[in-house]
Amino acid sequence: MDARPENPAFVLPARNTCAITSRGTPVPSEAPLNAPHHNLLCPVCARRTTDDGLLLECPADHERTLLRVEYAAKGFTPDLARTGLFRYRDWLPVRRELPGAGGTVMYRSIGLAEFLGLRNLWIAFNGYWPERGCTLETGTFKELEAYSVLARLPDDPPTLVVSSAGNTAVAFAVLASRCHVPCVIVVPAGGLGALMLREPPAPWVRLIALEQADYSDAIDFADSLSRALGGRLEGGTRNVARRAGLATVLLAAIEALPRMPDFYFQAVGSGAGAIGVHEAARRLVEAGLAETPPRLMLCQNAAMAPLYDAWRGTRTRQAHLTAPPQVFAPELTNRHPPYGTRGGVRDCLVESAGDMLVADRTAADAARALFADMEHIDIEPAAAVAVACLRQSVADGTVPRDATVLLNITGGGRRRIAEQALLSPAAPVSVVPAADWRSGEPPVGLLRNCAVLQ
Ligand SMILES: [Zn+2]
C-alpha cells in the first residue's frame, strides 16, 4: 500500500512500490524512506517549492540561479546498514530508492601518494574495481547522478530528455531501461565510441546521435527536442538530484577521512559534480563536521577550457565554437557551463578559495599511465586530467605535501568491465545529419519515433 501523506513531495513509496512507471514490471524498492524529507528553495527570492521531481528553475522572473534543497535532516545521518549512494538518502532529493545502486569507494593512496610526495592523499574511486568493492557497472560517477535523478522522478513521469557527451548516456541508457522510464538520450556522434552496453536499451529508451556536433550542440538539441515532444529535460547541472548524486562522493569521503580535505581535485565539464560537492561541504559545515569547505581545484583540457578561461579571464568563450580534435577528454568541453549563474561554478570557486587548472594531452597521457602503474587500475581520460593537474599543483607548491587531498577519480576500470562483460556498441541509434539538427527543428521522423514513448 502507498500510504501517502497530504504533500506528495514529502512522500516516499512504501517498500516494494518503486514503480517509476506503470510500464512493465515495477522495479522493487529495497527499503522505504521516511517522510517528511525535502523541499526546494530559491536562493534569490527565497521561494520554497514542493519538489515535483522535475522542477529545474524558480518560476519567478529574476536572475538565473540554481535551486537548493532543504532537507528535513539537518545532521549528517548516513544509513550505516546500507552501501551505495542511498546510504546518504537523507541528503538526496529522492522519493524512492532503486535497487543495486553502487557508490564511491574511498581509500588512502600509497603508490601515487609516495610518488607525488603527499602524506595524505585520499582517492574517491568511481568506476568498476570489484577488488576494492567498487561496482559502478557503467564505469563512471555519472551512474551516481543517473540513480539520483531517476529516484527523484514522480511516478509515471513524462519522457525524460537527457543530453550527454557519452558517459551520462551510458548510465541513463542502462538505468532508464531497468527502471522502465521513457527516456531520450542525445549525444554528439563523436561520443558513440564510448557508448558500449552489455545489452541493447529497452524499447522505451531512444538514443540519438548528432553528426558533426559537440556536447554543447547536444544540450541545445535536447532542449528543442524536449519542447517538441512535450517531454521534460533532465536539466544537467540545474537538476538538484544530479548535483546531489554526484555530491555523495564527498559524503563518502567525510566518513572515511579523519577530517574534511583541504583540497578537492576533480575534472569538470559543466561543473555539476563540483557544485554538488561544494553544496554538500556547506551542509557538512553547518552540521558541525568541518570548519570550512575544501578548496575546489577544478581541472580541464588545456586545448579547450571554457571554465578555466572564464575564471582566469584569459580568453572569451566565444573563441570555442567547436571542440578542437586534440581534446583529450571531450566530456570536459561544455561551452555553456553554469559559470556566472548564482550558486554556479564561479560562486563555488570564490567561496571555497578554489582555482581552475588545465592539463595538456602530454601531461594527461602521462598521468593516466602513472595512475595505472601506481594504483593498478585504468582510469578514464577526464580522471587523468585531474591527476595531471594534481601532479602539477604539488610540483609547483600550490598543494603542500602535508595537506589532506581528496582526488576524485570520476571514472575508471572500463578495461576491467570489457574483460568481464561482453560489450557491444549501443544500438539502435538514430543519427541526425548536421543540416537537420542545425536547423533548430527536430526532424519529423525523429519526433514520431520518440513520441511512441509517451
Ligand atoms: Zn526565485
Short mmCIF file of C-alpha atoms and ligand atoms in Angstrom, two decimals:
data_model
loop_
_atom_site.label_atom_id
_atom_site.label_comp_id
_atom_site.label_asym_id
_atom_site.label_seq_id
_atom_site.Cartn_x
_atom_site.Cartn_y
_atom_site.Cartn_z
CA MET A 1 0.00 0.00 0.00
CA ASP A 2 1.15 3.50 -0.78
CA ALA A 3 0.28 5.44 2.33
CA ARG A 4 0.58 8.96 1.03
CA PRO A 5 0.58 11.97 3.30
CA GLU A 6 -1.05 15.14 2.02
CA ASN A 7 2.01 16.68 0.46
CA PRO A 8 3.18 14.35 -2.29
CA ALA A 9 6.66 15.84 -2.39
CA PHE A 10 7.26 14.59 1.09
CA VAL A 11 6.00 11.15 0.36
CA LEU A 12 8.12 8.24 -0.47
CA PRO A 13 6.67 4.97 -1.65
CA ALA A 14 6.46 2.12 0.75
CA ARG A 15 8.58 -0.98 0.31
CA ASN A 16 8.20 -2.78 -2.98
CA THR A 17 6.43 0.06 -4.72
CA CYS A 18 9.26 1.62 -6.65
CA ALA A 19 7.09 1.80 -9.77
CA ILE A 20 8.54 4.80 -11.54
CA THR A 21 6.18 3.94 -14.36
CA SER A 22 3.33 1.57 -14.86
CA ARG A 23 5.22 0.17 -17.83
CA GLY A 24 6.20 -3.46 -17.42
CA THR A 25 7.18 -4.91 -14.11
CA PRO A 26 8.00 -2.35 -11.47
CA VAL A 27 11.47 -2.41 -10.01
CA PRO A 28 11.16 -3.42 -6.39
CA SER A 29 12.24 -0.85 -3.88
CA GLU A 30 14.81 -2.00 -1.38
CA ALA A 31 13.53 -0.07 1.57
CA PRO A 32 11.05 2.61 2.47
CA LEU A 33 12.22 6.13 3.11
CA ASN A 34 10.93 8.25 5.89
CA ALA A 35 8.80 11.34 5.36
CA PRO A 36 8.96 14.31 5.59
CA HIS A 37 12.04 14.55 3.52
CA HIS A 38 12.94 17.67 1.48
CA ASN A 39 11.85 20.90 -0.15
CA LEU A 40 13.27 23.22 -2.84
CA LEU A 41 14.46 26.73 -2.03
CA CYS A 42 15.26 29.56 -4.43
CA PRO A 43 18.27 31.46 -3.06
CA VAL A 44 17.29 34.65 -4.91
CA CYS A 45 13.65 35.19 -3.96
CA ALA A 46 13.53 32.71 -1.03
CA ARG A 47 10.51 30.96 -2.53
CA ARG A 48 10.01 27.48 -1.14
CA THR A 49 8.61 24.94 -3.55
CA THR A 50 7.31 21.46 -3.20
CA ASP A 51 9.54 19.20 -5.25
CA ASP A 52 7.57 17.69 -8.11
CA GLY A 53 10.60 15.63 -9.10
CA LEU A 54 11.13 17.60 -12.32
CA LEU A 55 11.47 21.30 -11.47
CA LEU A 56 14.74 22.81 -12.68
CA GLU A 57 14.36 26.53 -12.02
CA CYS A 58 12.48 29.01 -9.88
CA PRO A 59 9.41 30.17 -11.83
CA ALA A 60 9.85 33.79 -10.66
CA ASP A 61 11.27 36.38 -13.04
CA HIS A 62 14.75 37.13 -11.75
CA GLU A 63 18.41 36.32 -12.40
CA ARG A 64 19.28 32.70 -13.14
CA THR A 65 20.09 30.63 -10.14
CA LEU A 66 20.43 27.03 -9.09
CA LEU A 67 17.71 25.81 -6.79
CA ARG A 68 18.80 24.50 -3.41
CA VAL A 69 17.43 21.61 -1.45
CA GLU A 70 16.33 21.92 2.16
CA TYR A 71 16.33 18.57 3.88
CA ALA A 72 14.39 17.71 6.98
CA ALA A 73 17.55 16.03 8.24
CA LYS A 74 19.98 18.75 9.30
CA GLY A 75 22.59 16.37 10.68
CA PHE A 76 24.74 14.01 8.68
CA THR A 77 22.97 10.71 9.10
CA PRO A 78 24.23 8.02 6.74
CA ASP A 79 22.37 4.77 6.91
CA LEU A 80 25.14 2.60 8.28
CA ALA A 81 23.33 -0.57 7.29
CA ARG A 82 23.48 0.29 3.61
CA THR A 83 26.15 0.61 0.96
CA GLY A 84 25.92 2.58 -2.28
CA LEU A 85 24.70 6.12 -2.71
CA PHE A 86 21.34 5.55 -0.99
CA ARG A 87 23.34 5.26 2.22
CA TYR A 88 23.03 9.07 2.06
CA ARG A 89 19.32 9.14 1.23
CA ASP A 90 18.60 11.70 3.95
CA TRP A 91 20.58 14.20 1.85
CA LEU A 92 19.32 13.11 -1.55
CA PRO A 93 16.23 14.78 -3.10
CA VAL A 94 14.65 11.44 -3.91
CA ARG A 95 11.29 9.85 -3.40
CA ARG A 96 12.35 6.25 -3.76
CA GLU A 97 15.37 4.03 -3.64
CA LEU A 98 16.47 1.98 -6.59
CA PRO A 99 17.97 -1.44 -6.07
CA GLY A 100 21.51 -2.33 -6.95
CA ALA A 101 22.96 1.17 -6.67
CA GLY A 102 26.70 1.32 -6.18
CA GLY A 103 28.66 4.17 -4.73
CA THR A 104 32.05 5.78 -4.33
CA VAL A 105 34.84 3.76 -2.78
CA MET A 106 37.32 5.70 -0.67
CA TYR A 107 40.85 4.64 0.05
CA ARG A 108 44.10 6.18 1.15
CA SER A 109 46.65 6.16 -1.63
CA ILE A 110 50.04 4.63 -1.09
CA GLY A 111 51.60 4.36 -4.55
CA LEU A 112 50.57 7.65 -6.11
CA ALA A 113 50.90 9.44 -2.77
CA GLU A 114 54.53 8.31 -2.40
CA PHE A 115 55.31 9.20 -5.98
CA LEU A 116 53.92 12.71 -5.55
CA GLY A 117 55.33 13.09 -2.05
CA LEU A 118 51.90 13.64 -0.50
CA ARG A 119 51.31 12.35 3.04
CA ASN A 120 47.53 12.39 2.98
CA LEU A 121 46.20 11.64 -0.45
CA TRP A 122 42.77 10.05 -0.50
CA ILE A 123 41.21 8.67 -3.62
CA ALA A 124 37.49 8.68 -4.28
CA PHE A 125 37.21 5.94 -6.86
CA ASN A 126 34.14 5.88 -9.06
CA GLY A 127 34.02 3.05 -11.54
CA TYR A 128 34.43 -0.65 -11.72
CA TRP A 129 37.01 -2.19 -9.43
CA PRO A 130 35.48 -5.21 -7.72
CA GLU A 131 38.58 -5.99 -5.62
CA ARG A 132 38.03 -2.67 -3.88
CA GLY A 133 34.27 -3.10 -3.74
CA CYS A 134 33.56 -0.53 -6.43
CA THR A 135 30.88 -1.79 -8.76
CA LEU A 136 29.61 1.13 -10.81
CA GLU A 137 28.78 -1.00 -13.81
CA THR A 138 28.95 1.80 -16.37
CA GLY A 139 32.40 2.83 -15.22
CA THR A 140 31.98 6.46 -14.15
CA PHE A 141 30.40 8.61 -11.45
CA LYS A 142 27.70 9.56 -13.94
CA GLU A 143 25.98 6.46 -12.66
CA LEU A 144 25.54 8.20 -9.30
CA GLU A 145 23.68 11.08 -10.93
CA ALA A 146 21.53 8.77 -13.04
CA TYR A 147 20.41 6.83 -9.97
CA SER A 148 19.67 10.02 -8.09
CA VAL A 149 17.79 11.70 -10.98
CA LEU A 150 15.64 8.62 -11.61
CA ALA A 151 14.94 8.19 -7.91
CA ARG A 152 13.67 11.80 -7.80
CA LEU A 153 11.16 11.45 -10.66
CA PRO A 154 7.45 11.42 -9.98
CA ASP A 155 5.55 8.25 -10.67
CA ASP A 156 4.72 7.81 -14.37
CA PRO A 157 6.94 10.72 -15.47
CA PRO A 158 6.87 12.32 -18.91
CA THR A 159 9.64 11.35 -21.33
CA LEU A 160 12.95 12.41 -19.86
CA VAL A 161 15.30 14.05 -22.37
CA VAL A 162 18.97 13.77 -21.48
CA SER A 163 21.98 15.26 -23.24
CA SER A 164 25.41 13.80 -22.78
CA ALA A 165 28.94 13.73 -24.12
CA GLY A 166 28.94 9.96 -23.63
CA ASN A 167 29.29 8.72 -20.05
CA THR A 168 25.98 10.11 -18.81
CA ALA A 169 24.34 8.50 -21.84
CA VAL A 170 25.61 5.07 -20.87
CA ALA A 171 24.40 5.45 -17.29
CA PHE A 172 20.92 6.64 -18.32
CA ALA A 173 20.58 4.06 -21.10
CA VAL A 174 21.21 1.27 -18.62
CA LEU A 175 19.24 2.59 -15.67
CA ALA A 176 16.25 4.05 -17.56
CA SER A 177 15.94 0.68 -19.26
CA ARG A 178 16.00 -1.11 -15.94
CA CYS A 179 13.64 1.32 -14.21
CA HIS A 180 11.06 1.48 -17.02
CA VAL A 181 11.49 5.23 -17.52
CA PRO A 182 10.77 6.64 -21.01
CA CYS A 183 13.98 8.39 -21.93
CA VAL A 184 15.52 10.06 -24.98
CA ILE A 185 19.30 10.45 -24.89
CA VAL A 186 21.11 12.90 -27.18
CA VAL A 187 24.86 12.60 -27.79
CA PRO A 188 27.34 14.00 -30.29
CA ALA A 189 28.11 11.29 -32.84
CA GLY A 190 31.75 11.55 -31.79
CA GLY A 191 30.74 10.19 -28.40
CA LEU A 192 29.23 7.00 -29.80
CA GLY A 193 32.53 5.14 -29.39
CA ALA A 194 32.12 5.31 -25.62
CA LEU A 195 28.54 4.03 -25.76
CA MET A 196 29.24 0.38 -25.10
CA LEU A 197 26.47 -1.59 -23.43
CA ARG A 198 26.01 -5.12 -22.14
CA GLU A 199 22.60 -5.32 -23.75
CA PRO A 200 20.51 -3.13 -26.05
CA PRO A 201 18.49 -0.38 -24.40
CA ALA A 202 14.85 -1.15 -23.62
CA PRO A 203 12.17 -0.16 -26.15
CA TRP A 204 11.27 2.88 -24.03
CA VAL A 205 14.79 4.31 -24.38
CA ARG A 206 15.93 6.13 -27.56
CA LEU A 207 19.49 7.03 -28.47
CA ILE A 208 20.05 9.97 -30.82
CA ALA A 209 23.44 10.95 -32.23
CA LEU A 210 24.14 14.32 -33.85
CA GLU A 211 26.66 14.31 -36.67
CA GLN A 212 29.47 16.89 -36.53
CA ALA A 213 28.22 18.10 -33.17
CA ASP A 214 29.82 18.64 -29.79
CA TYR A 215 28.45 18.35 -26.28
CA SER A 216 27.01 21.87 -26.29
CA ASP A 217 25.15 21.18 -29.54
CA ALA A 218 23.66 18.07 -27.92
CA ILE A 219 22.46 20.19 -24.98
CA ASP A 220 20.78 22.70 -27.34
CA PHE A 221 19.18 20.00 -29.47
CA ALA A 222 17.86 18.17 -26.39
CA ASP A 223 16.17 21.41 -25.36
CA SER A 224 14.27 21.81 -28.65
CA LEU A 225 13.50 18.10 -28.81
CA SER A 226 12.07 18.11 -25.31
CA ARG A 227 9.78 21.04 -26.15
CA ALA A 228 8.63 19.44 -29.39
CA LEU A 229 7.92 16.14 -27.65
CA GLY A 230 6.23 17.58 -24.60
CA GLY A 231 8.84 15.77 -22.55
CA ARG A 232 10.95 17.14 -19.73
CA LEU A 233 14.61 17.98 -19.75
CA GLU A 234 16.75 16.15 -17.28
CA GLY A 235 18.40 19.55 -16.99
CA GLY A 236 22.05 18.79 -16.26
CA THR A 237 23.51 20.96 -13.52
CA ARG A 238 20.12 22.58 -12.90
CA ASN A 239 18.75 19.25 -11.70
CA VAL A 240 19.16 19.19 -7.90
CA ALA A 241 19.23 15.39 -7.95
CA ARG A 242 22.12 15.29 -10.41
CA ARG A 243 24.22 17.54 -8.18
CA ALA A 244 23.23 15.70 -5.02
CA GLY A 245 24.02 12.29 -6.50
CA LEU A 246 27.48 13.45 -7.52
CA ALA A 247 27.96 15.07 -4.10
CA THR A 248 27.77 11.68 -2.40
CA VAL A 249 31.47 11.47 -3.30
CA LEU A 250 32.21 13.99 -0.54
CA LEU A 251 29.80 12.30 1.86
CA ALA A 252 31.69 9.04 1.35
CA ALA A 253 34.91 10.94 1.93
CA ILE A 254 33.83 12.56 5.17
CA GLU A 255 33.07 9.10 6.54
CA ALA A 256 36.48 7.73 5.57
CA LEU A 257 38.84 10.66 6.14
CA PRO A 258 39.93 11.85 9.57
CA ARG A 259 38.88 15.38 8.60
CA MET A 260 37.49 17.48 5.80
CA PRO A 261 40.08 17.54 2.99
CA ASP A 262 41.99 20.78 2.40
CA PHE A 263 41.88 20.33 -1.38
CA TYR A 264 39.42 18.61 -3.70
CA PHE A 265 40.59 17.77 -7.22
CA GLN A 266 38.11 16.94 -9.97
CA ALA A 267 37.89 17.26 -13.75
CA VAL A 268 34.85 19.31 -14.78
CA GLY A 269 32.79 19.93 -17.89
CA SER A 270 29.67 21.70 -16.67
CA GLY A 271 30.77 21.62 -13.04
CA ALA A 272 27.71 19.78 -11.71
CA GLY A 273 29.81 17.47 -9.56
CA ALA A 274 31.97 20.25 -8.19
CA ILE A 275 28.97 22.44 -7.38
CA GLY A 276 27.27 19.48 -5.71
CA VAL A 277 30.37 18.73 -3.66
CA HIS A 278 30.57 22.35 -2.53
CA GLU A 279 26.88 22.34 -1.58
CA ALA A 280 27.43 19.16 0.42
CA ALA A 281 30.52 20.67 2.04
CA ARG A 282 28.49 23.68 3.17
CA ARG A 283 25.91 21.32 4.60
CA LEU A 284 28.60 19.39 6.47
CA VAL A 285 29.99 22.65 7.86
CA GLU A 286 26.50 23.66 9.02
CA ALA A 287 26.15 20.22 10.62
CA GLY A 288 29.34 20.88 12.58
CA LEU A 289 31.51 18.26 10.88
CA ALA A 290 34.02 20.73 9.48
CA GLU A 291 35.02 24.36 9.71
CA THR A 292 35.45 25.15 6.05
CA PRO A 293 34.69 23.50 2.70
CA PRO A 294 37.64 22.06 0.78
CA ARG A 295 39.29 24.24 -1.84
CA LEU A 296 37.85 23.23 -5.19
CA MET A 297 40.66 22.53 -7.66
CA LEU A 298 38.81 22.00 -10.91
CA CYS A 299 40.53 20.68 -13.98
CA GLN A 300 40.02 20.93 -17.74
CA ASN A 301 41.80 20.18 -21.03
CA ALA A 302 44.37 22.82 -21.91
CA ALA A 303 43.21 22.69 -25.54
CA MET A 304 39.69 23.78 -24.66
CA ALA A 305 38.89 25.08 -21.21
CA PRO A 306 35.79 27.27 -21.08
CA LEU A 307 35.59 27.34 -17.28
CA TYR A 308 39.31 27.95 -16.86
CA ASP A 309 39.13 30.78 -19.38
CA ALA A 310 36.13 32.35 -17.70
CA TRP A 311 37.79 32.15 -14.27
CA ARG A 312 41.15 33.48 -15.42
CA GLY A 313 39.67 35.90 -17.91
CA THR A 314 42.25 34.79 -20.44
CA ARG A 315 40.05 34.23 -23.46
CA THR A 316 36.45 34.80 -24.29
CA ARG A 317 34.33 31.72 -24.54
CA GLN A 318 33.28 32.87 -27.98
CA ALA A 319 36.64 31.55 -29.13
CA HIS A 320 35.39 27.99 -28.60
CA LEU A 321 32.96 27.41 -31.38
CA THR A 322 33.79 23.74 -31.75
CA ALA A 323 35.82 21.27 -29.77
CA PRO A 324 39.25 21.00 -31.40
CA PRO A 325 40.16 17.43 -32.33
CA GLN A 326 43.15 17.30 -29.98
CA VAL A 327 40.97 17.48 -26.85
CA PHE A 328 41.96 14.64 -24.54
CA ALA A 329 38.70 14.37 -22.61
CA PRO A 330 35.77 15.62 -24.76
CA GLU A 331 33.29 15.40 -21.86
CA LEU A 332 35.01 18.43 -20.32
CA THR A 333 34.18 20.75 -23.22
CA ASN A 334 30.75 22.15 -22.36
CA ARG A 335 30.84 25.61 -23.94
CA HIS A 336 27.99 26.92 -21.81
CA PRO A 337 28.64 25.76 -18.25
CA PRO A 338 26.78 27.48 -15.39
CA TYR A 339 29.71 29.70 -14.53
CA GLY A 340 28.16 33.02 -13.58
CA THR A 341 24.77 31.64 -12.53
CA ARG A 342 24.00 32.30 -8.86
CA GLY A 343 25.37 29.29 -6.97
CA GLY A 344 27.32 28.22 -10.07
CA VAL A 345 30.97 27.44 -10.62
CA ARG A 346 32.27 30.97 -10.01
CA ASP A 347 30.46 31.30 -6.69
CA CYS A 348 31.73 27.89 -5.57
CA LEU A 349 35.31 28.73 -6.53
CA VAL A 350 35.16 32.05 -4.69
CA GLU A 351 33.53 30.61 -1.56
CA SER A 352 35.97 27.72 -1.36
CA ALA A 353 39.10 29.72 -2.27
CA GLY A 354 39.43 27.31 -5.16
CA ASP A 355 41.05 27.51 -8.56
CA MET A 356 40.74 26.33 -12.15
CA LEU A 357 43.60 24.30 -13.64
CA VAL A 358 44.42 22.78 -17.02
CA ALA A 359 46.49 19.89 -18.29
CA ASP A 360 47.58 19.25 -21.87
CA ARG A 361 47.40 15.94 -23.69
CA THR A 362 51.01 15.00 -22.92
CA ALA A 363 50.56 15.58 -19.19
CA ALA A 364 47.22 13.78 -19.11
CA ASP A 365 48.57 10.80 -21.01
CA ALA A 366 51.48 10.56 -18.61
CA ALA A 367 49.16 10.88 -15.62
CA ARG A 368 46.97 8.09 -16.91
CA ALA A 369 49.96 5.78 -17.20
CA LEU A 370 51.26 6.90 -13.81
CA PHE A 371 47.96 6.11 -12.12
CA ALA A 372 47.86 2.66 -13.72
CA ASP A 373 51.42 1.99 -12.51
CA MET A 374 50.91 3.29 -9.00
CA GLU A 375 47.32 2.30 -8.26
CA HIS A 376 46.93 -0.67 -10.60
CA ILE A 377 43.71 0.32 -12.36
CA ASP A 378 42.90 2.03 -15.64
CA ILE A 379 41.21 5.43 -15.46
CA GLU A 380 39.11 7.49 -17.86
CA PRO A 381 40.60 10.48 -19.73
CA ALA A 382 38.81 13.06 -17.56
CA ALA A 383 40.18 11.49 -14.39
CA ALA A 384 43.65 11.54 -15.95
CA VAL A 385 43.29 15.29 -16.49
CA ALA A 386 42.62 15.66 -12.76
CA VAL A 387 45.63 13.51 -11.84
CA ALA A 388 47.83 15.60 -14.14
CA CYS A 389 46.62 18.83 -12.53
CA LEU A 390 47.22 17.43 -9.04
CA ARG A 391 50.74 16.41 -10.04
CA GLN A 392 51.46 19.91 -11.31
CA SER A 393 49.96 21.54 -8.23
CA VAL A 394 52.21 19.52 -5.94
CA ALA A 395 55.23 20.23 -8.11
CA ASP A 396 54.69 23.99 -8.10
CA GLY A 397 53.98 24.12 -4.37
CA THR A 398 50.31 25.06 -4.61
CA VAL A 399 49.46 21.93 -2.64
CA PRO A 400 51.70 21.46 0.43
CA ARG A 401 52.95 17.93 0.94
CA ASP A 402 51.23 17.59 4.31
CA ALA A 403 47.85 18.79 3.01
CA THR A 404 44.89 16.44 3.09
CA VAL A 405 43.92 15.97 -0.54
CA LEU A 406 40.84 14.31 -1.99
CA LEU A 407 41.24 13.22 -5.60
CA ASN A 408 38.02 12.33 -7.39
CA ILE A 409 38.68 9.61 -9.93
CA THR A 410 35.47 10.20 -11.83
CA GLY A 411 35.77 7.12 -13.99
CA GLY A 412 37.87 4.00 -14.13
CA GLY A 413 38.01 0.28 -14.57
CA ARG A 414 36.47 0.29 -18.02
CA ARG A 415 39.13 -2.14 -19.17
CA ARG A 416 38.04 -4.45 -16.39
CA ILE A 417 34.42 -4.16 -17.48
CA ALA A 418 35.38 -5.03 -21.04
CA GLU A 419 37.33 -8.06 -19.82
CA GLN A 420 34.48 -9.39 -17.77
CA ALA A 421 31.45 -8.48 -19.85
CA LEU A 422 30.61 -8.71 -23.48
CA LEU A 423 30.06 -5.09 -24.50
CA SER A 424 28.54 -4.05 -27.79
CA PRO A 425 28.15 -0.64 -29.41
CA ALA A 426 24.82 0.86 -28.38
CA ALA A 427 22.11 0.16 -30.93
CA PRO A 428 19.78 1.17 -32.38
CA VAL A 429 20.88 4.79 -32.69
CA SER A 430 19.02 7.45 -34.68
CA VAL A 431 21.69 9.52 -36.42
CA VAL A 432 20.72 13.12 -37.21
CA PRO A 433 22.68 14.77 -40.06
CA ALA A 434 24.28 18.13 -39.29
CA ALA A 435 21.95 20.05 -41.62
CA ASP A 436 18.92 18.68 -39.75
CA TRP A 437 19.98 19.46 -36.20
CA ARG A 438 21.42 22.83 -37.17
CA SER A 439 18.01 23.89 -38.49
CA GLY A 440 16.82 24.04 -34.89
CA GLU A 441 13.76 21.93 -35.62
CA PRO A 442 13.90 18.21 -34.80
CA PRO A 443 13.13 16.11 -37.91
CA VAL A 444 9.54 14.90 -38.11
CA GLY A 445 10.54 11.24 -38.44
CA LEU A 446 12.62 11.51 -35.30
CA LEU A 447 9.77 13.10 -33.38
CA ARG A 448 7.44 10.35 -34.50
CA ASN A 449 9.95 7.75 -33.38
CA CYS A 450 10.31 9.34 -29.96
CA ALA A 451 6.63 10.16 -29.49
CA VAL A 452 5.73 6.49 -29.14
CA LEU A 453 7.46 6.55 -25.78
CA GLN A 454 4.84 8.85 -24.30
ZN ZN B 1 13.18 32.63 -7.11
#
